[in-house]
Coordinates of C-alpha atoms in Angstrom, one line a residue:
Chain Z
M1 CA -17.7 33.7 -20.1
R2 CA -17.4 30.0 -20.4
N3 CA -17.2 29.7 -16.7
L4 CA -20.5 31.6 -16.4
L5 CA -22.1 29.3 -18.9
F6 CA -20.8 26.3 -17.0
I7 CA -22.2 27.6 -13.7
L8 CA -25.6 28.2 -15.4
L9 CA -25.6 24.6 -16.7
A10 CA -24.6 23.3 -13.3
I11 CA -27.4 25.2 -11.7
V12 CA -29.9 23.8 -14.3
A13 CA -28.5 20.3 -13.5
A14 CA -29.0 21.0 -9.8
V15 CA -32.5 22.2 -10.2
A16 CA -33.3 19.1 -12.3
T17 CA -31.8 16.9 -9.6
F18 CA -34.0 18.5 -6.9
A19 CA -37.1 18.2 -9.1
A20 CA -36.4 14.6 -9.8
A21 CA -35.9 13.9 -6.1
K22 CA -39.2 15.7 -5.4
L23 CA -41.0 13.7 -8.1
I24 CA -39.9 10.4 -6.5
G25 CA -41.5 11.8 -3.4
N26 CA -39.8 9.4 -1.0
A27 CA -38.0 11.1 2.0
Y28 CA -35.3 8.4 1.8
V29 CA -34.2 9.8 -1.6
F30 CA -33.2 13.0 0.1
F31 CA -31.3 11.1 2.9
A32 CA -29.4 9.0 0.4
G33 CA -28.9 11.9 -2.1
Y34 CA -27.4 14.1 0.6
V35 CA -24.6 11.6 1.2
V36 CA -23.9 11.3 -2.5
L37 CA -23.8 15.1 -2.9
Q38 CA -21.5 15.4 0.2
Y39 CA -19.1 13.0 -1.5
I40 CA -19.2 15.1 -4.7
V41 CA -18.0 18.0 -2.6
L42 CA -15.4 15.9 -0.7
A43 CA -14.0 14.2 -3.8
T44 CA -13.8 17.5 -5.7
A45 CA -12.1 19.2 -2.8
W46 CA -9.6 16.3 -2.5
N47 CA -8.9 16.4 -6.2
I48 CA -7.9 20.1 -6.1
L49 CA -4.9 19.1 -4.0
G50 CA -4.4 15.4 -4.8
G51 CA -5.3 15.3 -8.5
Y52 CA -4.1 18.7 -9.6
T53 CA -0.9 19.0 -7.6
G54 CA -0.2 15.4 -6.8
Y55 CA -0.1 15.7 -3.0
V56 CA -2.1 12.8 -1.3
N57 CA -4.2 13.9 1.7
F58 CA -5.2 11.0 4.0
G59 CA -6.8 13.4 6.5
T60 CA -10.1 14.1 4.8
A61 CA -11.9 12.9 7.9
A62 CA -10.1 15.5 10.0
F63 CA -11.0 18.5 7.9
F64 CA -14.6 17.1 7.5
A65 CA -15.0 16.5 11.2
L66 CA -13.6 19.9 12.1
G67 CA -16.3 21.5 10.0
A68 CA -18.9 19.3 11.7
Y69 CA -17.6 20.1 15.2
T70 CA -17.5 23.8 14.4
T71 CA -21.3 23.5 13.8
V72 CA -21.7 21.7 17.2
V73 CA -19.9 24.5 18.9
L74 CA -21.9 27.2 17.1
H75 CA -25.1 25.4 17.7
K76 CA -24.4 25.5 21.4
T77 CA -23.3 29.1 21.5
V78 CA -25.2 31.0 18.8
P79 CA -28.1 28.7 17.8
F80 CA -29.9 31.3 15.8
L81 CA -27.0 31.5 13.2
P82 CA -28.3 30.2 9.8
L83 CA -26.7 27.0 8.5
P84 CA -24.9 28.6 5.5
A85 CA -23.1 31.0 7.9
M86 CA -22.1 28.0 10.1
M87 CA -20.7 26.3 7.0
L88 CA -18.6 29.4 6.1
V89 CA -17.1 29.4 9.6
G90 CA -16.4 25.7 9.4
G91 CA -14.9 26.1 6.0
V92 CA -12.6 29.0 7.2
I93 CA -11.5 27.0 10.3
S94 CA -10.6 23.9 8.2
G95 CA -9.0 26.0 5.6
V96 CA -6.8 27.7 8.2
I97 CA -5.8 24.4 9.7
G98 CA -5.0 23.1 6.3
L99 CA -2.8 26.2 5.7
G100 CA -1.0 25.7 8.9
M101 CA -0.3 22.1 8.4
G102 CA 0.7 22.7 4.8
Y103 CA 3.1 25.3 6.0
L104 CA 4.8 22.8 8.3
T105 CA 5.0 19.8 5.9
L106 CA 4.6 20.9 2.3
R107 CA 8.3 21.8 2.0
L108 CA 9.1 18.2 2.4
R109 CA 8.7 15.3 0.0
G110 CA 5.1 14.5 -0.8
T111 CA 5.1 11.2 1.2
F112 CA 5.8 13.2 4.4
F113 CA 2.9 15.4 3.8
S114 CA 0.7 12.3 3.3
I115 CA 1.9 10.7 6.6
A116 CA 1.4 14.0 8.4
T117 CA -2.2 14.3 7.3
L118 CA -2.8 10.8 8.7
A119 CA -1.2 12.0 11.9
M120 CA -3.2 15.1 12.0
A121 CA -6.5 13.2 11.8
V122 CA -5.6 11.2 14.9
V123 CA -4.4 14.4 16.8
A124 CA -7.6 16.2 16.0
Q125 CA -9.7 13.1 17.0
T126 CA -7.8 12.9 20.3
L127 CA -8.4 16.6 21.0
I128 CA -12.1 16.3 20.3
T129 CA -12.4 13.1 22.3
N130 CA -10.9 14.9 25.3
W131 CA -13.0 18.1 24.8
N132 CA -16.1 17.9 27.0
F133 CA -17.9 20.9 25.7
V134 CA -18.6 19.1 22.4
G135 CA -19.5 15.9 24.2
G136 CA -16.1 14.3 24.4
S137 CA -16.1 10.6 23.6
R138 CA -19.8 10.3 24.5
G139 CA -20.8 12.4 21.5
A140 CA -23.1 15.3 21.0
Y141 CA -26.9 15.3 20.4
I142 CA -28.1 18.0 18.1
I143 CA -31.8 18.6 17.7
R144 CA -32.7 19.1 14.1
P145 CA -35.0 22.1 13.7
A146 CA -38.4 21.3 12.2
S147 CA -38.0 23.8 9.4
S148 CA -35.5 26.4 8.2
P149 CA -36.3 30.1 8.4
I150 CA -35.0 30.6 4.8
F151 CA -36.4 27.5 3.1
P152 CA -40.0 26.3 2.9
G153 CA -40.5 22.6 3.5
D154 CA -38.8 19.7 5.3
Y155 CA -35.4 20.3 7.0
I156 CA -33.9 17.3 5.3
Q157 CA -34.9 18.8 1.9
Y158 CA -33.2 22.0 3.1
L159 CA -30.0 20.1 3.9
F160 CA -30.2 18.4 0.5
V161 CA -30.5 21.8 -1.3
V162 CA -27.7 23.3 0.7
M163 CA -25.4 20.4 -0.2
L164 CA -26.6 20.6 -3.8
L165 CA -25.6 24.3 -3.9
L166 CA -22.2 23.6 -2.3
S167 CA -21.5 20.9 -4.9
V168 CA -22.4 23.3 -7.7
I169 CA -20.0 25.8 -6.1
S170 CA -17.1 23.4 -5.6
V171 CA -17.4 21.7 -9.0
S172 CA -17.5 25.1 -10.7
A173 CA -14.5 26.3 -8.7
A174 CA -12.6 23.1 -9.5
R175 CA -13.3 23.6 -13.2
A176 CA -12.4 27.2 -13.2
I177 CA -9.1 26.5 -11.4
Q178 CA -8.3 23.7 -13.9
H179 CA -8.4 26.2 -16.8
S180 CA -6.7 29.1 -15.0
R181 CA -3.1 30.2 -14.4
L182 CA -3.5 28.6 -10.9
G183 CA -4.4 25.3 -12.5
Y184 CA -1.5 25.3 -14.9
G185 CA 0.8 26.0 -11.9
F186 CA -0.7 23.1 -10.0
S187 CA -0.1 20.7 -12.9
A188 CA 3.4 21.9 -13.3
I189 CA 4.0 21.0 -9.7
R190 CA 2.5 17.6 -10.2
D191 CA 4.5 16.8 -13.3
D192 CA 7.9 18.0 -12.1
E193 CA 8.2 20.1 -9.0
A194 CA 11.9 20.8 -9.3
A195 CA 11.4 21.9 -12.9
A196 CA 8.4 24.1 -12.0
E197 CA 10.4 25.7 -9.2
A198 CA 13.3 26.4 -11.5
S199 CA 11.0 28.0 -14.1
G200 CA 9.7 30.4 -11.5
V201 CA 6.5 28.8 -10.4
P202 CA 6.0 29.8 -6.7
T203 CA 5.5 26.1 -5.7
L204 CA 5.1 26.5 -2.0
R205 CA 2.6 29.3 -2.3
L206 CA 0.5 27.4 -4.9
K207 CA 0.6 24.2 -2.7
L208 CA -0.6 26.3 0.3
I209 CA -3.4 27.7 -1.8
A210 CA -4.5 24.3 -2.9
T211 CA -4.3 22.9 0.6
A212 CA -6.3 25.7 2.1
L213 CA -9.0 25.6 -0.7
S214 CA -9.2 21.8 -0.4
G215 CA -9.4 21.8 3.4
G216 CA -11.9 24.6 3.4
L217 CA -14.3 22.9 1.1
M218 CA -14.0 19.7 3.1
G219 CA -14.9 21.7 6.3
M220 CA -17.9 23.2 4.5
A221 CA -19.0 19.8 3.5
G222 CA -18.8 18.6 7.1
A223 CA -20.6 21.5 8.6
P224 CA -24.2 20.4 8.0
L225 CA -23.4 16.8 9.2
P226 CA -24.6 17.3 12.9
Y227 CA -28.0 18.3 11.7
Y228 CA -28.1 15.4 9.3
V229 CA -27.1 12.7 11.7
T230 CA -28.5 14.5 14.9
Y231 CA -25.9 12.5 17.0
L232 CA -22.2 13.0 16.4
D233 CA -19.4 11.2 18.2
P234 CA -15.7 11.3 17.4
A235 CA -15.5 7.8 16.1
S236 CA -18.2 8.4 13.4
G237 CA -17.1 12.0 12.6
F238 CA -13.5 10.9 12.1
S239 CA -14.4 7.6 10.4
L240 CA -11.7 6.2 8.1
S241 CA -14.4 5.5 5.5
Y242 CA -14.5 9.2 4.6
A243 CA -10.8 9.2 3.8
V244 CA -11.0 6.0 1.8
N245 CA -14.1 7.1 -0.1
T246 CA -12.6 10.5 -0.8
I247 CA -9.5 9.0 -2.3
A248 CA -11.2 6.2 -4.1
M249 CA -13.7 8.4 -5.9
P250 CA -11.3 10.7 -7.8
L251 CA -8.9 7.8 -8.5
I252 CA -11.8 5.7 -9.9
G253 CA -13.3 8.6 -11.9
G254 CA -9.9 10.1 -13.0
T255 CA -7.8 12.7 -11.3
A256 CA -6.7 14.9 -14.1
T257 CA -10.0 16.8 -14.6
W258 CA -12.9 18.2 -12.6
L259 CA -15.2 15.6 -14.1
G260 CA -13.4 12.6 -12.7
P261 CA -14.3 13.1 -9.0
V262 CA -17.9 13.9 -9.9
I263 CA -18.3 10.7 -11.9
G264 CA -16.5 8.7 -9.2
A265 CA -18.6 10.2 -6.4
I266 CA -21.9 9.7 -8.2
L267 CA -21.1 6.1 -9.1
L268 CA -19.4 5.0 -5.9
G269 CA -21.7 7.0 -3.7
T270 CA -24.8 5.5 -5.3
L271 CA -23.3 2.0 -5.3
Q272 CA -22.6 2.3 -1.6
Q273 CA -26.0 3.6 -0.7
V274 CA -27.6 0.6 -2.6
A275 CA -25.1 -1.9 -1.2
T276 CA -25.6 -0.6 2.4
V277 CA -29.3 -1.1 2.1
T278 CA -29.3 -4.4 0.2
I279 CA -26.2 -6.2 1.6
S280 CA -24.3 -4.7 4.5
S281 CA -22.3 -1.6 5.2
A282 CA -19.1 -3.5 6.0
L283 CA -19.4 -5.3 2.7
S284 CA -20.0 -2.1 0.8
L285 CA -16.8 -0.6 2.3
L286 CA -14.9 -3.7 1.3
L287 CA -16.2 -3.1 -2.2
V288 CA -14.8 0.4 -2.2
G289 CA -11.4 -0.8 -1.1
L290 CA -11.3 -3.5 -3.8
L291 CA -12.4 -1.0 -6.5
L292 CA -9.7 1.4 -5.4
V293 CA -7.0 -1.1 -5.6
G294 CA -8.3 -2.6 -8.8
F295 CA -8.5 0.8 -10.5
V296 CA -5.1 2.1 -9.4
I297 CA -3.6 -1.2 -10.8
A298 CA -5.6 -1.6 -14.0
A299 CA -6.9 1.8 -15.0
P300 CA -4.5 4.5 -13.8
K301 CA -6.4 7.2 -15.6
G302 CA -9.8 6.3 -14.2
I303 CA -13.1 6.1 -16.0
V304 CA -12.5 9.5 -17.7
G305 CA -9.3 7.9 -19.1
W306 CA -11.4 5.3 -21.0
F307 CA -12.9 8.0 -23.1
T308 CA -9.9 10.3 -23.8
R309 CA -7.0 9.2 -25.9
Chain P
M1 CA 0.5 16.1 41.1
D2 CA 2.4 13.8 43.5
L3 CA 5.6 13.0 41.8
S4 CA 6.7 9.9 43.7
F5 CA 9.8 7.9 42.7
D6 CA 7.8 4.7 42.5
L7 CA 5.5 6.1 40.0
L8 CA 8.2 7.7 38.0
G9 CA 10.5 4.6 38.0
N10 CA 7.7 2.3 37.0
A11 CA 6.6 4.7 34.2
L12 CA 10.2 4.8 32.9
V13 CA 10.6 1.0 33.0
S14 CA 7.3 0.3 31.3
G15 CA 8.0 3.0 28.8
L16 CA 11.3 1.3 27.9
L17 CA 9.7 -2.1 27.6
L18 CA 6.9 -0.6 25.5
G19 CA 9.5 1.1 23.4
G20 CA 11.2 -2.2 22.7
F21 CA 7.9 -3.6 21.5
Y22 CA 7.4 -0.5 19.3
A23 CA 10.8 -1.2 17.7
A24 CA 9.5 -4.6 16.5
V25 CA 6.4 -3.0 15.1
T26 CA 8.4 -0.4 13.3
I27 CA 11.3 -2.5 11.9
G28 CA 9.3 -3.7 8.9
V29 CA 8.6 -0.1 7.9
T30 CA 12.3 0.8 8.6
I31 CA 13.1 -1.7 5.9
S32 CA 10.2 -0.9 3.4
F33 CA 10.0 2.8 3.8
G34 CA 13.4 3.6 5.1
M35 CA 15.6 1.4 2.9
L36 CA 13.4 0.6 -0.1
D37 CA 11.5 3.9 -0.3
I38 CA 8.2 2.0 -0.5
V39 CA 5.6 3.8 1.5
N40 CA 3.8 0.8 3.0
I41 CA 1.2 2.4 5.1
A42 CA -0.6 -0.9 5.1
H43 CA 2.1 -2.4 7.4
P44 CA 0.1 -2.0 10.6
A45 CA -2.7 -4.0 9.0
F46 CA -0.3 -6.9 8.3
I47 CA 0.7 -6.7 11.9
I48 CA -2.9 -7.1 13.0
L49 CA -3.1 -10.0 10.6
G50 CA -0.2 -11.5 12.4
S51 CA -2.0 -11.0 15.7
Y52 CA -5.0 -12.9 14.3
T53 CA -2.9 -15.8 13.0
A54 CA -1.3 -16.0 16.4
Y55 CA -4.7 -15.8 18.0
I56 CA -6.0 -18.7 15.9
A57 CA -2.9 -20.8 16.5
N58 CA -3.3 -20.1 20.2
S59 CA -7.1 -20.4 20.8
V60 CA -7.8 -23.2 18.3
F61 CA -4.7 -25.3 18.5
G62 CA -3.3 -24.2 21.8
F63 CA 0.2 -23.3 20.5
D64 CA 2.4 -20.6 22.0
P65 CA 1.7 -17.3 20.1
I66 CA 5.3 -16.4 19.7
L67 CA 6.5 -19.9 18.5
S68 CA 3.6 -20.1 16.1
S69 CA 4.4 -16.7 14.7
I70 CA 8.0 -17.8 14.0
V71 CA 6.6 -20.9 12.3
L72 CA 4.4 -18.7 10.1
L73 CA 7.3 -16.4 9.0
P74 CA 7.6 -18.1 5.6
A75 CA 3.9 -17.6 4.9
F76 CA 4.2 -13.8 5.7
Y77 CA 7.4 -13.7 3.6
L78 CA 5.5 -15.1 0.6
L79 CA 2.7 -12.6 1.2
G80 CA 5.2 -9.8 1.1
V81 CA 6.8 -11.1 -2.0
A82 CA 3.4 -11.3 -3.7
I83 CA 2.5 -7.8 -2.7
Y84 CA 5.8 -6.4 -3.9
H85 CA 5.4 -8.2 -7.2
V86 CA 2.0 -6.5 -7.8
Y87 CA 3.5 -3.2 -6.7
D88 CA 6.5 -3.5 -8.9
V89 CA 4.7 -4.4 -12.0
S90 CA 1.9 -1.9 -11.5
F91 CA 3.7 1.1 -10.2
E92 CA 7.5 1.1 -10.0
R93 CA 8.1 0.0 -13.5
R94 CA 5.6 2.6 -14.8
G95 CA 7.5 5.2 -12.8
D96 CA 4.2 6.1 -11.2
A97 CA 4.9 5.1 -7.6
S98 CA 3.8 8.2 -5.8
I99 CA 0.1 8.8 -5.7
R100 CA -1.1 5.5 -7.0
G101 CA 1.3 3.6 -4.9
L102 CA 0.1 5.3 -1.8
A103 CA -3.5 4.8 -2.8
F104 CA -2.7 1.1 -3.4
F105 CA -1.3 0.6 0.1
F106 CA -4.1 2.6 1.6
G107 CA -6.6 0.4 -0.2
L108 CA -4.8 -2.7 1.1
L109 CA -4.9 -1.3 4.6
F110 CA -8.6 -0.9 4.3
I111 CA -9.3 -4.2 2.6
T112 CA -7.4 -6.1 5.3
E113 CA -9.2 -4.3 8.1
V114 CA -12.7 -4.8 6.7
T115 CA -12.0 -8.4 5.8
L116 CA -10.8 -9.0 9.4
V117 CA -14.0 -7.3 10.7
L118 CA -16.2 -9.4 8.4
T119 CA -14.4 -12.6 9.5
F120 CA -13.8 -12.1 13.2
G121 CA -16.2 -9.2 14.1
V122 CA -15.1 -6.2 16.2
D123 CA -14.7 -8.1 19.5
Y124 CA -11.4 -7.7 21.3
R125 CA -9.4 -11.0 21.1
L126 CA -6.9 -12.3 23.6
V127 CA -4.3 -15.0 23.7
D128 CA -3.3 -17.3 26.5
A129 CA 0.3 -18.0 27.5
P130 CA 2.1 -18.8 30.8
Y131 CA 4.0 -15.5 30.8
I132 CA 0.9 -13.3 30.6
G133 CA 0.1 -12.3 34.2
P134 CA 3.1 -12.8 36.4
S135 CA 5.6 -10.0 37.1
L136 CA 9.2 -9.9 38.3
H137 CA 9.8 -7.5 41.2
F138 CA 12.9 -5.5 41.8
G139 CA 12.3 -3.3 44.9
V140 CA 9.6 -0.9 44.0
I141 CA 10.0 -1.6 40.2
D142 CA 7.6 -4.1 38.6
L143 CA 8.6 -5.9 35.5
P144 CA 5.5 -7.5 34.0
L145 CA 6.5 -10.6 31.9
R146 CA 3.7 -9.6 29.5
L147 CA 5.9 -6.7 28.5
L148 CA 9.3 -8.2 29.2
V149 CA 8.9 -11.2 26.9
P150 CA 7.8 -9.0 23.9
F151 CA 10.8 -6.7 24.7
V152 CA 13.3 -9.6 24.5
V153 CA 11.6 -11.1 21.4
S154 CA 11.7 -7.8 19.7
L155 CA 15.3 -7.2 20.3
A156 CA 16.1 -10.7 19.1
L157 CA 14.1 -10.1 15.9
I158 CA 15.9 -6.9 15.2
G159 CA 19.3 -8.4 16.1
A160 CA 18.7 -11.3 13.7
L161 CA 17.7 -8.9 10.9
Q162 CA 20.8 -6.7 11.6
L163 CA 23.1 -9.8 11.4
F164 CA 21.4 -10.8 8.1
M165 CA 21.9 -7.3 6.7
S166 CA 25.5 -7.0 7.7
Y167 CA 26.9 -10.5 7.1
T168 CA 25.0 -12.1 4.2
F169 CA 25.4 -11.3 0.5
I170 CA 21.7 -10.6 0.0
G171 CA 21.6 -8.4 3.1
R172 CA 24.5 -6.3 1.8
A173 CA 22.7 -6.1 -1.5
V174 CA 19.6 -4.8 0.2
Q175 CA 21.8 -2.1 1.8
A176 CA 23.2 -1.3 -1.6
V177 CA 19.7 -0.9 -3.0
A178 CA 18.9 1.5 -0.2
Q179 CA 22.0 3.6 -1.0
D180 CA 22.0 3.7 -4.8
P181 CA 19.7 1.5 -6.9
M182 CA 21.2 2.9 -10.1
A183 CA 24.8 1.9 -9.2
L184 CA 23.5 -1.6 -8.4
R185 CA 21.9 -1.8 -11.8
L186 CA 25.2 -0.8 -13.4
M187 CA 26.8 -3.7 -11.5
A188 CA 24.4 -6.0 -13.4
A189 CA 22.4 -6.8 -10.4
N190 CA 18.6 -6.6 -10.5
P191 CA 17.3 -4.2 -7.9
S192 CA 13.7 -5.5 -8.2
K193 CA 14.7 -9.0 -7.2
I194 CA 16.6 -7.7 -4.1
K195 CA 13.8 -5.4 -3.2
R196 CA 11.3 -8.3 -3.4
I197 CA 13.4 -10.2 -0.9
A198 CA 13.7 -7.2 1.4
F199 CA 10.0 -6.4 1.2
G200 CA 9.2 -10.0 1.9
L201 CA 11.3 -9.8 5.1
S202 CA 9.6 -6.6 6.1
I203 CA 6.2 -8.2 5.9
A204 CA 7.6 -11.4 7.6
S205 CA 8.5 -9.2 10.6
A206 CA 4.8 -8.4 10.9
S207 CA 4.1 -12.0 11.9
V208 CA 6.3 -11.7 15.0
A209 CA 5.3 -8.1 15.7
G210 CA 1.6 -9.1 15.6
A211 CA 2.1 -12.0 18.0
I212 CA 3.8 -9.8 20.6
L213 CA 1.1 -7.1 20.0
I214 CA -1.6 -9.5 21.0
I215 CA 0.4 -10.5 24.1
I216 CA 0.6 -6.9 25.2
Q217 CA -2.9 -5.8 24.5
P218 CA -6.2 -7.2 23.3
V219 CA -6.6 -6.8 19.5
E220 CA -9.5 -5.8 17.2
P221 CA -9.1 -4.9 13.5
S222 CA -9.3 -1.1 13.7
I223 CA -6.4 -0.7 16.2
A224 CA -4.1 -0.9 13.1
R225 CA -4.7 2.8 12.6
D226 CA -3.4 3.8 16.0
Y227 CA -0.1 2.3 15.0
I228 CA 0.3 4.1 11.7
G229 CA 1.4 7.3 13.4
R230 CA 3.6 5.6 16.0
I231 CA 5.4 3.5 13.3
F232 CA 6.1 6.4 11.0
A233 CA 7.0 8.7 13.8
I234 CA 9.6 6.2 15.0
C235 CA 10.8 5.5 11.5
V236 CA 11.3 9.1 10.6
M237 CA 12.8 10.0 14.0
G238 CA 15.1 7.1 13.8
G239 CA 16.6 8.4 10.6
L240 CA 14.8 6.3 8.0
G241 CA 16.4 2.9 7.5
S242 CA 18.7 2.8 10.6
F243 CA 18.0 -0.2 12.9
S244 CA 19.7 1.2 15.9
G245 CA 18.0 4.6 15.3
T246 CA 14.7 2.8 15.2
I247 CA 15.3 1.2 18.6
V248 CA 16.4 4.4 20.3
A249 CA 13.5 6.4 18.7
A250 CA 11.0 3.7 19.7
M251 CA 12.2 3.8 23.3
I252 CA 12.0 7.6 23.5
L253 CA 8.4 7.4 22.2
G254 CA 7.6 4.5 24.6
I255 CA 8.8 6.5 27.6
M256 CA 6.9 9.7 26.4
E257 CA 3.7 7.7 26.0
S258 CA 4.1 5.9 29.3
F259 CA 4.6 9.2 31.1
T260 CA 1.7 10.8 29.3
S261 CA -0.7 8.0 30.2
T262 CA 0.6 7.8 33.8
F263 CA 0.3 11.6 34.5
Y264 CA -2.4 12.8 32.2
G265 CA -4.5 9.7 31.4
P266 CA -4.4 7.1 28.7
S267 CA -6.9 8.9 26.4
W268 CA -4.1 11.4 25.5
S269 CA -1.5 8.9 24.6
P270 CA -2.4 8.5 20.9
A271 CA -1.8 12.2 20.4
V272 CA 1.8 11.9 21.7
A273 CA 3.0 9.9 18.8
F274 CA 1.4 12.1 16.2
G275 CA 2.3 15.3 17.9
F276 CA 5.9 13.9 18.0
L277 CA 5.7 13.0 14.3
L278 CA 4.5 16.5 13.3
I279 CA 7.1 18.2 15.3
T280 CA 9.9 15.9 13.9
L281 CA 8.7 16.6 10.4
A282 CA 8.5 20.3 10.9
I283 CA 11.8 20.7 12.7
R284 CA 14.1 17.9 11.7
P285 CA 12.8 15.7 8.9
A286 CA 16.1 13.9 8.6
G287 CA 15.4 12.3 12.0
L288 CA 17.5 12.4 15.2
F289 CA 20.3 10.4 13.7
G290 CA 19.9 11.1 10.0
R291 CA 22.4 13.0 7.9
G292 CA 21.6 16.6 6.8

């Protein structure tokens, strides 16, 4: 019941966001807003594994880029497929990869899982770089359709709306999980895995669920990327900045609740969009790194932690 | 595929030499991750920093990159001590080293990389030294000095560290911390102080490792990432904290990479290390030489 209410509220917030973006009437608002929304999804997805269960994933870029490259493949083979369907496929593929990698490494200490995710990002990037069908290291050009069959108006606005819906879905899911049996199991793992295992919490199964969910959402967030950038190469798809941002946002916002990553993504995402336009993109990335280090040292509970006692 | 002896022999020799160099790159992490249990994923960034300091010493002042990196050891040691101090106060003493500690080092990796990009740009940098270029020839086998000198320097570095660990009081204390920090505390010794020294040494090794890196290949800030997987693959496979294990694992990886790039093409070689790491973690997380 409360979940339903929350979803309704989230949809209202989403509609208000879209209306506000429409009112400003500048196409750039949709371009910049898309990136911020994408980070809400990524940060929320990361937090389901990283914040709730305490396993740090450095491989966001891999899951994200796998979703994006799934779209490239689908665009070349079945171009008539609508974007939401492509996103589902991308999400399933990333989720399954997450499951497989989790199965290999989640029985070890958390640090090994983290290092393995870093490793996976490079393996995936090497595979894509050597795969000519998706453009290899030259990259792939994707022609953005003029309009969508299921949405009236500009295609960029369509992408914006799709990402807006995905963020409503992922934030609602994260919140529902947090207050469910699943969520309590996750936090038991985070607080003391041995104790959780001893009290009968099926830790491996829960960790696998978290990894698959988290990876799947990241893949879905990456799926529309080729249509957004229209040119995708491995270096930009697998950019380390995705991994850094996705870790920085929940840690700055606060990892214990669903709200933290949302706050972190909106603040940091907007800040970066502004800094990229006004200063330079390298400097805005430096800002993210400094904020990340500053927050983990000085404010371990993030922004949310300032308001809760 | 024409499997000639020349090609095979040369691939084997250059793999061995490359492996010796990888051992120097990894030895810092063998100390910090293997012995002190500090997951310093920013280590490759400090190695690149070492490459750039050697580059400046070489291109601006005309010094030999390896000699200048040895002169700079104390500076890197102090940097390591400073970083460990922040890490210790912020994470270890709060008992919160896992997630936030990892994020801290990840942030450091990123800050170092972006700062280097902002200062030096993304151009590849090279150094100049008399041993870059010529090769020794033994029959059909070529020994490029550009690989041989780093190989020797690397083994000397690891040998010196091994002597320090085995024969000095502090070195033995570091090994004690690695084995049982609680017992050390009961002996009224302060593990933080010893870990600070050991972490300083691990970062100091990055100065020399960076200098030999820039002798072997041109350097730009983002290549740090290619080394994360290699370093941790070697460290885990070498049995976490074993110097001899590190050398053997580094050579195995070096030979595998050299064969891959000779027979399949260099674009596949990054995947070798990571594939290796994933397989090691999945099958034998204690490493080749680890217990259990």
